[in-house]
CSV table of C-alpha atoms (C1' of nucleotides) in Angstrom, one decimal:
chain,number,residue,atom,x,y,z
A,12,UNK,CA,137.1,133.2,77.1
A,13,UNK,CA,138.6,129.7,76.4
A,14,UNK,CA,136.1,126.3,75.8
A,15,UNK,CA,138.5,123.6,76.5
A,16,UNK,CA,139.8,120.6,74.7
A,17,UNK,CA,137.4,118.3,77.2
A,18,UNK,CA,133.8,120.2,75.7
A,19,UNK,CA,135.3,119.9,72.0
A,20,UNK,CA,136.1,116.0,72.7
A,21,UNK,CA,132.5,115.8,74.2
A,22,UNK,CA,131.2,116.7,71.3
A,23,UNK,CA,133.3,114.9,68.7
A,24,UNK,CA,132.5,111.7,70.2
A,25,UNK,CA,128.7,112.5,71.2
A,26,UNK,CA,128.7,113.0,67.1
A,27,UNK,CA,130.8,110.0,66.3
A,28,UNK,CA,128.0,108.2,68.7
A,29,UNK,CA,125.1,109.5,66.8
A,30,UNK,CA,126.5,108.9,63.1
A,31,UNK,CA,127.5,105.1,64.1
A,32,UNK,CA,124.9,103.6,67.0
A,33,UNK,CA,122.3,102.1,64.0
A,34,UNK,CA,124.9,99.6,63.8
A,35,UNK,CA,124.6,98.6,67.4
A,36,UNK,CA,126.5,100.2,71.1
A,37,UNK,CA,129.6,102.3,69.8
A,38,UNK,CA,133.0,101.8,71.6
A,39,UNK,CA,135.4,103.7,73.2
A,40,UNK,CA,137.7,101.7,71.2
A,41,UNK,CA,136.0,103.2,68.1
A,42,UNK,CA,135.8,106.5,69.0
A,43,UNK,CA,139.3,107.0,69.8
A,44,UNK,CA,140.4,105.1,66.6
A,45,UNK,CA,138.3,107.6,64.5
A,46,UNK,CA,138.2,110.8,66.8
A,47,UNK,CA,142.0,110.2,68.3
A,48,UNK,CA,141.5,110.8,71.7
A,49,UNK,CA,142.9,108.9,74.3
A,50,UNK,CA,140.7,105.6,75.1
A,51,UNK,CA,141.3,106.3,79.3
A,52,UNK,CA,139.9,109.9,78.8
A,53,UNK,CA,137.0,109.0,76.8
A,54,UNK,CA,136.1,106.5,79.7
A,55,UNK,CA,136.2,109.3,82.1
A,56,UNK,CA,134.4,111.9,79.6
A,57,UNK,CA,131.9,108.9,79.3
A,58,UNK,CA,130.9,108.9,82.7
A,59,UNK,CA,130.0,112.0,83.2
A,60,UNK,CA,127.5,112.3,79.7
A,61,UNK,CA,126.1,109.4,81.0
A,62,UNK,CA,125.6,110.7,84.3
A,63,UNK,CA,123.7,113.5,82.6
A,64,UNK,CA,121.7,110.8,80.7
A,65,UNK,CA,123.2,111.4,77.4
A,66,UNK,CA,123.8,108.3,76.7
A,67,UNK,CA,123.8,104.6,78.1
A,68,UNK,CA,125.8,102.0,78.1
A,69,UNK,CA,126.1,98.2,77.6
A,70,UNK,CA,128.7,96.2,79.3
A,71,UNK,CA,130.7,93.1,78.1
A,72,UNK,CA,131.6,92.2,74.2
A,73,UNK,CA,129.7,94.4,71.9
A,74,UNK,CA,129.2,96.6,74.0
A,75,UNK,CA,129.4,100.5,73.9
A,76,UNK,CA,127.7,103.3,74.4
A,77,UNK,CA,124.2,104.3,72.6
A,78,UNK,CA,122.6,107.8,72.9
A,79,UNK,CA,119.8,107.7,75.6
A,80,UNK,CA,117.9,110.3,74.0
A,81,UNK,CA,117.0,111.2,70.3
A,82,UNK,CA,119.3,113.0,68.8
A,83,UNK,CA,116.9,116.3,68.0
A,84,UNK,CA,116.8,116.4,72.3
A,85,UNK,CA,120.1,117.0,72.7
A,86,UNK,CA,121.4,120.3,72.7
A,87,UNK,CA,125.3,120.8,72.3
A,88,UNK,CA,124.6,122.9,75.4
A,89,UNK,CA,123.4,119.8,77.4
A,90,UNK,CA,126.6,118.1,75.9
A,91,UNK,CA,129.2,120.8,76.9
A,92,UNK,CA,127.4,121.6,80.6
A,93,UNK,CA,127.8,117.9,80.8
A,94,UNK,CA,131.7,117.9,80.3
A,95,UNK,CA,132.4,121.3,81.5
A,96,UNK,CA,130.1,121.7,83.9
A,97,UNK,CA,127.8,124.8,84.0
A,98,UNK,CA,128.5,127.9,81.7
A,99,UNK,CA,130.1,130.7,83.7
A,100,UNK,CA,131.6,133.6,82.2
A,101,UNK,CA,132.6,134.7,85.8
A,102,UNK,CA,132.5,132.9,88.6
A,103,UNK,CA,131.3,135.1,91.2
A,104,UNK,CA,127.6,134.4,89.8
A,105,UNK,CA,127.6,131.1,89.4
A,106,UNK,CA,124.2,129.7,91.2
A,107,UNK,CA,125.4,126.4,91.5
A,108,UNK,CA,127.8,127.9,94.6
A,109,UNK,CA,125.8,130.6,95.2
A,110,UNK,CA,129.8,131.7,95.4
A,111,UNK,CA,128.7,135.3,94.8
A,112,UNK,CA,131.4,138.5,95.6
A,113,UNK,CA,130.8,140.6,97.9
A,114,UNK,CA,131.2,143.6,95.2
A,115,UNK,CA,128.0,142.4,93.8
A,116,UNK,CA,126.0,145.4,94.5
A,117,UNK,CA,128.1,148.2,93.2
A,118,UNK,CA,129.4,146.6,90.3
A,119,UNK,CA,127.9,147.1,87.0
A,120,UNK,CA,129.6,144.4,85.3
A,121,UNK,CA,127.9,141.6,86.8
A,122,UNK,CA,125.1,142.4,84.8
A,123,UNK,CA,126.8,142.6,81.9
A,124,UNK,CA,128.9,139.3,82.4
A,125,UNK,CA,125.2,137.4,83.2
A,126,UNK,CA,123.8,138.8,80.2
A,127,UNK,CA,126.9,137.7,78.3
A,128,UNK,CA,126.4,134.1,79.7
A,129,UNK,CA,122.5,134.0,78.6
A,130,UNK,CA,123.6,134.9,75.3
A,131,UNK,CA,126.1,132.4,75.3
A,132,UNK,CA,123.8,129.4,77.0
A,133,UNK,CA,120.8,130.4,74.1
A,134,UNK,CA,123.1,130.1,71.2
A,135,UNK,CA,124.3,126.4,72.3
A,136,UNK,CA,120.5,125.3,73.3
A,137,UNK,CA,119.9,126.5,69.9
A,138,UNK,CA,121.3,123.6,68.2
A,139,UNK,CA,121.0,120.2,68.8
A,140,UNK,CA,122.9,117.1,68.2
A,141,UNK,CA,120.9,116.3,64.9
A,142,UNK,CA,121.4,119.4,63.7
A,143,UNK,CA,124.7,118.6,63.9
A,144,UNK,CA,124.3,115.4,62.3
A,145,UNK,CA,122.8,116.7,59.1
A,146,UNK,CA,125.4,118.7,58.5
A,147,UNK,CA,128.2,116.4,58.7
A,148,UNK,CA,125.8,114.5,56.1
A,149,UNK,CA,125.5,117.2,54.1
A,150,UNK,CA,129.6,117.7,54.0
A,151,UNK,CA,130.1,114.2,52.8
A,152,UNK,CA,128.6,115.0,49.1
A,153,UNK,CA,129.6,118.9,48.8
A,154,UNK,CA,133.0,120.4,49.1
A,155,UNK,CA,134.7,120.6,53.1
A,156,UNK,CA,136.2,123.9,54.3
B,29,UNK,CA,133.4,128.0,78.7
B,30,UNK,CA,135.3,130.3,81.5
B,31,UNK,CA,135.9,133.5,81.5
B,32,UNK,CA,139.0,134.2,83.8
B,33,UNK,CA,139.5,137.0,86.7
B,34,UNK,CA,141.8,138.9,84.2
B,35,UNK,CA,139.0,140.2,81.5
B,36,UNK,CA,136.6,140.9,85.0
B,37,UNK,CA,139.6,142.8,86.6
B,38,UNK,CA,139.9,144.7,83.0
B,39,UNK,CA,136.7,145.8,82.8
B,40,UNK,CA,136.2,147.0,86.1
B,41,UNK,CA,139.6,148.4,86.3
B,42,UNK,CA,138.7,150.2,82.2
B,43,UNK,CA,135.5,151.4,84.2
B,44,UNK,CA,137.1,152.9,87.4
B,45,UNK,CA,139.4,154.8,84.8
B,46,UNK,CA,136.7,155.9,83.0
B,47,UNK,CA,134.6,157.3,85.7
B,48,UNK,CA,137.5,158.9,87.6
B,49,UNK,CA,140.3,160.3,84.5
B,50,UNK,CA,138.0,163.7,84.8
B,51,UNK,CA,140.1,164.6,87.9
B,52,UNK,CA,143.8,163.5,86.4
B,53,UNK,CA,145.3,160.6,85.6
B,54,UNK,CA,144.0,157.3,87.5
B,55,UNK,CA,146.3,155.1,89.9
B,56,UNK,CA,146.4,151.8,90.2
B,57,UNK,CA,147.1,152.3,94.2
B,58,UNK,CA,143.2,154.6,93.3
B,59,UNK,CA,141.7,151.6,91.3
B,60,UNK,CA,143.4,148.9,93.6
B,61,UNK,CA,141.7,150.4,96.2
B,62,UNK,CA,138.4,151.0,95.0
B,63,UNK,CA,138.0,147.8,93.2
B,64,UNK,CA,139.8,144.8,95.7
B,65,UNK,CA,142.5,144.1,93.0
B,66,UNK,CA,145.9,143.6,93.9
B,67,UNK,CA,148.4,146.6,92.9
B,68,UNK,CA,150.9,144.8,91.2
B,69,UNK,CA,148.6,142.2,89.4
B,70,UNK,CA,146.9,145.4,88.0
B,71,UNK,CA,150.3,146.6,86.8
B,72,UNK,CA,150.6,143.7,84.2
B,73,UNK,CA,147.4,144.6,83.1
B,74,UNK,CA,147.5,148.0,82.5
B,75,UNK,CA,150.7,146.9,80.4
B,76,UNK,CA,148.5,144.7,78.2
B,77,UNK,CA,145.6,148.2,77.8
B,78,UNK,CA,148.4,149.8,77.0
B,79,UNK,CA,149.5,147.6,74.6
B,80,UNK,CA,146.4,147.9,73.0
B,81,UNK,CA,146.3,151.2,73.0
B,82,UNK,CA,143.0,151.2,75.2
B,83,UNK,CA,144.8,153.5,77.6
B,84,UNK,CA,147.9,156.0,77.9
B,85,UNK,CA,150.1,156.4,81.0
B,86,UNK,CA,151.4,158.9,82.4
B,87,UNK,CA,154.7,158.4,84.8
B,88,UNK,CA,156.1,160.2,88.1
B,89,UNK,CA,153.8,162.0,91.2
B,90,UNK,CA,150.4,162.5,90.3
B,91,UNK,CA,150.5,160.2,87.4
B,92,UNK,CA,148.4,157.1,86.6
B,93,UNK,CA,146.4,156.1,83.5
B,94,UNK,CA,144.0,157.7,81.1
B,95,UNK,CA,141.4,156.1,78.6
B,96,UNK,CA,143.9,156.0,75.3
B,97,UNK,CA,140.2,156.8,73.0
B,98,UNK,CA,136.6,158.1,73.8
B,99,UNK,CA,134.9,155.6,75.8
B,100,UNK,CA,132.4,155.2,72.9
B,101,UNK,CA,135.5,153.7,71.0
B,102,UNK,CA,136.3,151.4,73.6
B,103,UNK,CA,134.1,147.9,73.3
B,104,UNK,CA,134.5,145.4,76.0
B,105,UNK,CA,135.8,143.2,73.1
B,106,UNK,CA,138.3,145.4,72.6
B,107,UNK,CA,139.2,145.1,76.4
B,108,UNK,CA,138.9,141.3,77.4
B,109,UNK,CA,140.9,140.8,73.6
B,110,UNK,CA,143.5,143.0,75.1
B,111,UNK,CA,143.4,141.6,78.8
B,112,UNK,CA,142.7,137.8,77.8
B,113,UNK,CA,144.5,137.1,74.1
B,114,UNK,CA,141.7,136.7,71.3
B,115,UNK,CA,138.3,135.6,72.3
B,116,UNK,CA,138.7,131.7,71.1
B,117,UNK,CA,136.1,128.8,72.2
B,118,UNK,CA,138.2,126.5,70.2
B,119,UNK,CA,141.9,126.5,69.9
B,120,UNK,CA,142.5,124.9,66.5
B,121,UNK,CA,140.6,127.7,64.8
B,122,UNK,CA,142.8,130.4,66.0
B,123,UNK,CA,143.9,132.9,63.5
B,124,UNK,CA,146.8,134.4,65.2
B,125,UNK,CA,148.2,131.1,65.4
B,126,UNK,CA,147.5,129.4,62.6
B,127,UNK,CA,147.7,126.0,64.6
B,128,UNK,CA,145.1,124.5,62.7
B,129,UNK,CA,144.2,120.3,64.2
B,130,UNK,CA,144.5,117.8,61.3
B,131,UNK,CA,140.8,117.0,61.6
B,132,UNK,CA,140.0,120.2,60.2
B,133,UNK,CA,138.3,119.0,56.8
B,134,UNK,CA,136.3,116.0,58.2
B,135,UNK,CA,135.2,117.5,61.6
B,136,UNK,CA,131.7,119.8,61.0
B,137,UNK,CA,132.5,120.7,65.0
B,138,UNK,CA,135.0,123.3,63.8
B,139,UNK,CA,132.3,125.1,61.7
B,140,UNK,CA,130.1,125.3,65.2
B,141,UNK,CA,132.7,126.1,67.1
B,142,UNK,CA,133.7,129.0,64.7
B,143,UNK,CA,130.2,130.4,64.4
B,144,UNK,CA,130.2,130.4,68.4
B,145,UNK,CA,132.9,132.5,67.7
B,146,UNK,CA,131.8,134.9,65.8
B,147,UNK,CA,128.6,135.1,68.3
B,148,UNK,CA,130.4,135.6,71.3
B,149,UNK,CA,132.8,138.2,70.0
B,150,UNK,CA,129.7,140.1,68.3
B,151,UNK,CA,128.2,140.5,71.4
B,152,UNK,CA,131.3,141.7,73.6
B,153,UNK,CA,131.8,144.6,70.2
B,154,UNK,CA,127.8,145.2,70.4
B,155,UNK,CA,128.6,147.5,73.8
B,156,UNK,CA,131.0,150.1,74.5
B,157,UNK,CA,132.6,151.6,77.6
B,158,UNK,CA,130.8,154.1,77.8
B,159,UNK,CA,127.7,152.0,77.4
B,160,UNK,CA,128.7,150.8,80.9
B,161,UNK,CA,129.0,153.8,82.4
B,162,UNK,CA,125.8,155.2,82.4
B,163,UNK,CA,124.5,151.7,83.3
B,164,UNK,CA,126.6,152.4,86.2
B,165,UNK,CA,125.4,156.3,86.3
B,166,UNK,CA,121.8,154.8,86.5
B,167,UNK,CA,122.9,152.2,89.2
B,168,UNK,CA,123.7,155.3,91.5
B,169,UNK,CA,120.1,156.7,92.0
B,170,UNK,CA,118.0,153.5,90.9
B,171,UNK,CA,117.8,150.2,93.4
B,172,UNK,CA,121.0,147.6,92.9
B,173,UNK,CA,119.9,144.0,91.6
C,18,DA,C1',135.8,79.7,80.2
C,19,DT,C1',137.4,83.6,78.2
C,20,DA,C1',138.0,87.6,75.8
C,21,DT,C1',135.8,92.0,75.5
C,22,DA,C1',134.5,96.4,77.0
C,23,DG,C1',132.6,99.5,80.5
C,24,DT,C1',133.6,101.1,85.9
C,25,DC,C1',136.2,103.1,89.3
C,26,DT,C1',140.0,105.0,91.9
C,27,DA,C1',144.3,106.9,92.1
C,28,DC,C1',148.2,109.0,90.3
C,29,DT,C1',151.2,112.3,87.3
C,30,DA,C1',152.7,115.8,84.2
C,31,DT,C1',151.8,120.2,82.2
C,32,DT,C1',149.9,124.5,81.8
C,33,DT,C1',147.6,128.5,83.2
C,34,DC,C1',146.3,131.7,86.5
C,35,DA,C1',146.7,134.9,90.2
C,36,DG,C1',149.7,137.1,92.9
C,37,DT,C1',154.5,138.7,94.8
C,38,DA,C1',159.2,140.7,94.9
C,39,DG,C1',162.5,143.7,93.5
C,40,DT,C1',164.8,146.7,90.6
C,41,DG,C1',164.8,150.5,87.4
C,42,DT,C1',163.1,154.9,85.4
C,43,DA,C1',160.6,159.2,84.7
C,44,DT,C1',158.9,163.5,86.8
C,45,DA,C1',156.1,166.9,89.8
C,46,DG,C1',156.9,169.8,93.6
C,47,DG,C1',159.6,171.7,97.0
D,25,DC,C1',168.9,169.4,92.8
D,26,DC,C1',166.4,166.1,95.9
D,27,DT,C1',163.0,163.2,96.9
D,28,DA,C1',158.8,160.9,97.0
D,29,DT,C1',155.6,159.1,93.8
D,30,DA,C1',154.1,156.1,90.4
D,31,DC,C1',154.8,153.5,86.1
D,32,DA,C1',158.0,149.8,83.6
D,33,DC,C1',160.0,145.4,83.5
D,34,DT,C1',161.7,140.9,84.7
D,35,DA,C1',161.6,136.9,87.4
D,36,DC,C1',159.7,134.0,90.6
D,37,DT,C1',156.0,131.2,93.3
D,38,DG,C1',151.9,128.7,94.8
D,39,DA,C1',147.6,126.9,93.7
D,40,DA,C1',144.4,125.0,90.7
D,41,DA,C1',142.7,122.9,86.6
D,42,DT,C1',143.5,120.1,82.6
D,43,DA,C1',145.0,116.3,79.9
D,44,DG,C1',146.4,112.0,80.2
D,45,DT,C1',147.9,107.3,82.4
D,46,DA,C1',147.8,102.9,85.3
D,47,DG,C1',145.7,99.2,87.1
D,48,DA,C1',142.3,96.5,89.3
D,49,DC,C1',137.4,95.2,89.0
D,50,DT,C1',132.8,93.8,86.9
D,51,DA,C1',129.5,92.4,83.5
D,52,DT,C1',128.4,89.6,79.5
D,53,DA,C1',128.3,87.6,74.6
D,54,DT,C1',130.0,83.7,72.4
DNA sequence: ATATAGTCTACTATTTCAGTAGTGTATAGG
DNA sequence: CCTATACACTACTGAAATAGTAGACTATAT
């Protein structure tokens, strides 16, 4: 039950987008100075939110990456299905692959493990990238953990 | 956001001991049989349930496994913690470890990730083992999904 | 023009996972 | 006491995914 370091990253620097596009298209450059992660991987991590239409970008000096929806529409659950791909807690009932075991039938589990992944999927929908937003605000004035 | 084979092949394996230890202790040749799991892969398990104290074995002909509590003591936390190391979504917030990243007081991410957490690991100590087996009791006489 | 900054492909190193092999040890049943 | 059974333990292997790197290419603001 592991979230890897790419989803974490995809966050970090889908926040570090939100709190610093007013000021015009934000970087890679920027986000690896503030968020250290490695410029090359950010490019990669990149492509793939804006292939989910995360966020857009603008070529050539001053250019970056802006968020190509507001804020409040993003889910961290759109942000992590876009840099981990789609939330399994077991493989075997994945849709995407419709890669489903052949045990499917007699095993109880399966149920168990989809209900797990609902669960899982409706607590990231929950929040949204300006919810996140608000409370790195908010963490700026009071005392950090 | 994976779950690997190891916490399915736990819980199936904790479920095929529960339903058969009423007629001795379980095998792994028995639940390697019955559940498509290989024999020996099983044996590394069954050293991390026992471990945990999840079950008890019991050596020489005739021998095999039994639960190590009631199966109403047994949550499926318990099981994938035991099988998979503690349910973490984010690394640097590991306990056990105490490897906490740098970032930790200006990152409001690690607050998320640590509430996911908590959410997660509420739901997989919200049901027991023996919850599971009279969904799988039910199963038997009522149509498969 | 040119420097900046995204785009794209390919490569590499590390880690984890799933599974295998083989040896050792306890014990039920004859 | 012998022997087959079944757990205990260590070490190894192959495959896959992850994290990160290299370098050439393209668009564009100034």
């Amino acid at each position: 039950m592991r979230m890897t370091t790419r989803g974490r990253y995809a966050l970090r620097a889908m926040l570090e987008t939100a709190q610093c596009e007013k000021d015009g298209p934000v970087s890679l450059k920027h986000i690896s100075d503030t968020q250290d992660i490695s410029k090359k991987y950010l490019g990669k991590l990149f492509d793939r939110l804006k292939n989910a239409g995360l966020v857009i970008s603008i070529r050539g000096p001053k250019g970056g990456y802006l968020l190509g929806k507001e804020p409040d529409s993003i889910s961290i659950g759109a942000i992590i299905r876009a840099a981990e791909g789609p939330i399994t807690t077991v493989r075997c009932v994945e849709k995407s692959t419709n890669k489903r075991c052949s045990r499917l039938k007699k095993c109880v589990c399966h149920l168990y493990w989809e209900k797990l992944e609902k669960h899982i999927s409706d607590f990231l929908d929950s929040s949204s990238l300006l919810d996140l937003c608000k409370g790195a605000k908010d963490k700026k004035t009071s005392r950090p953990i």
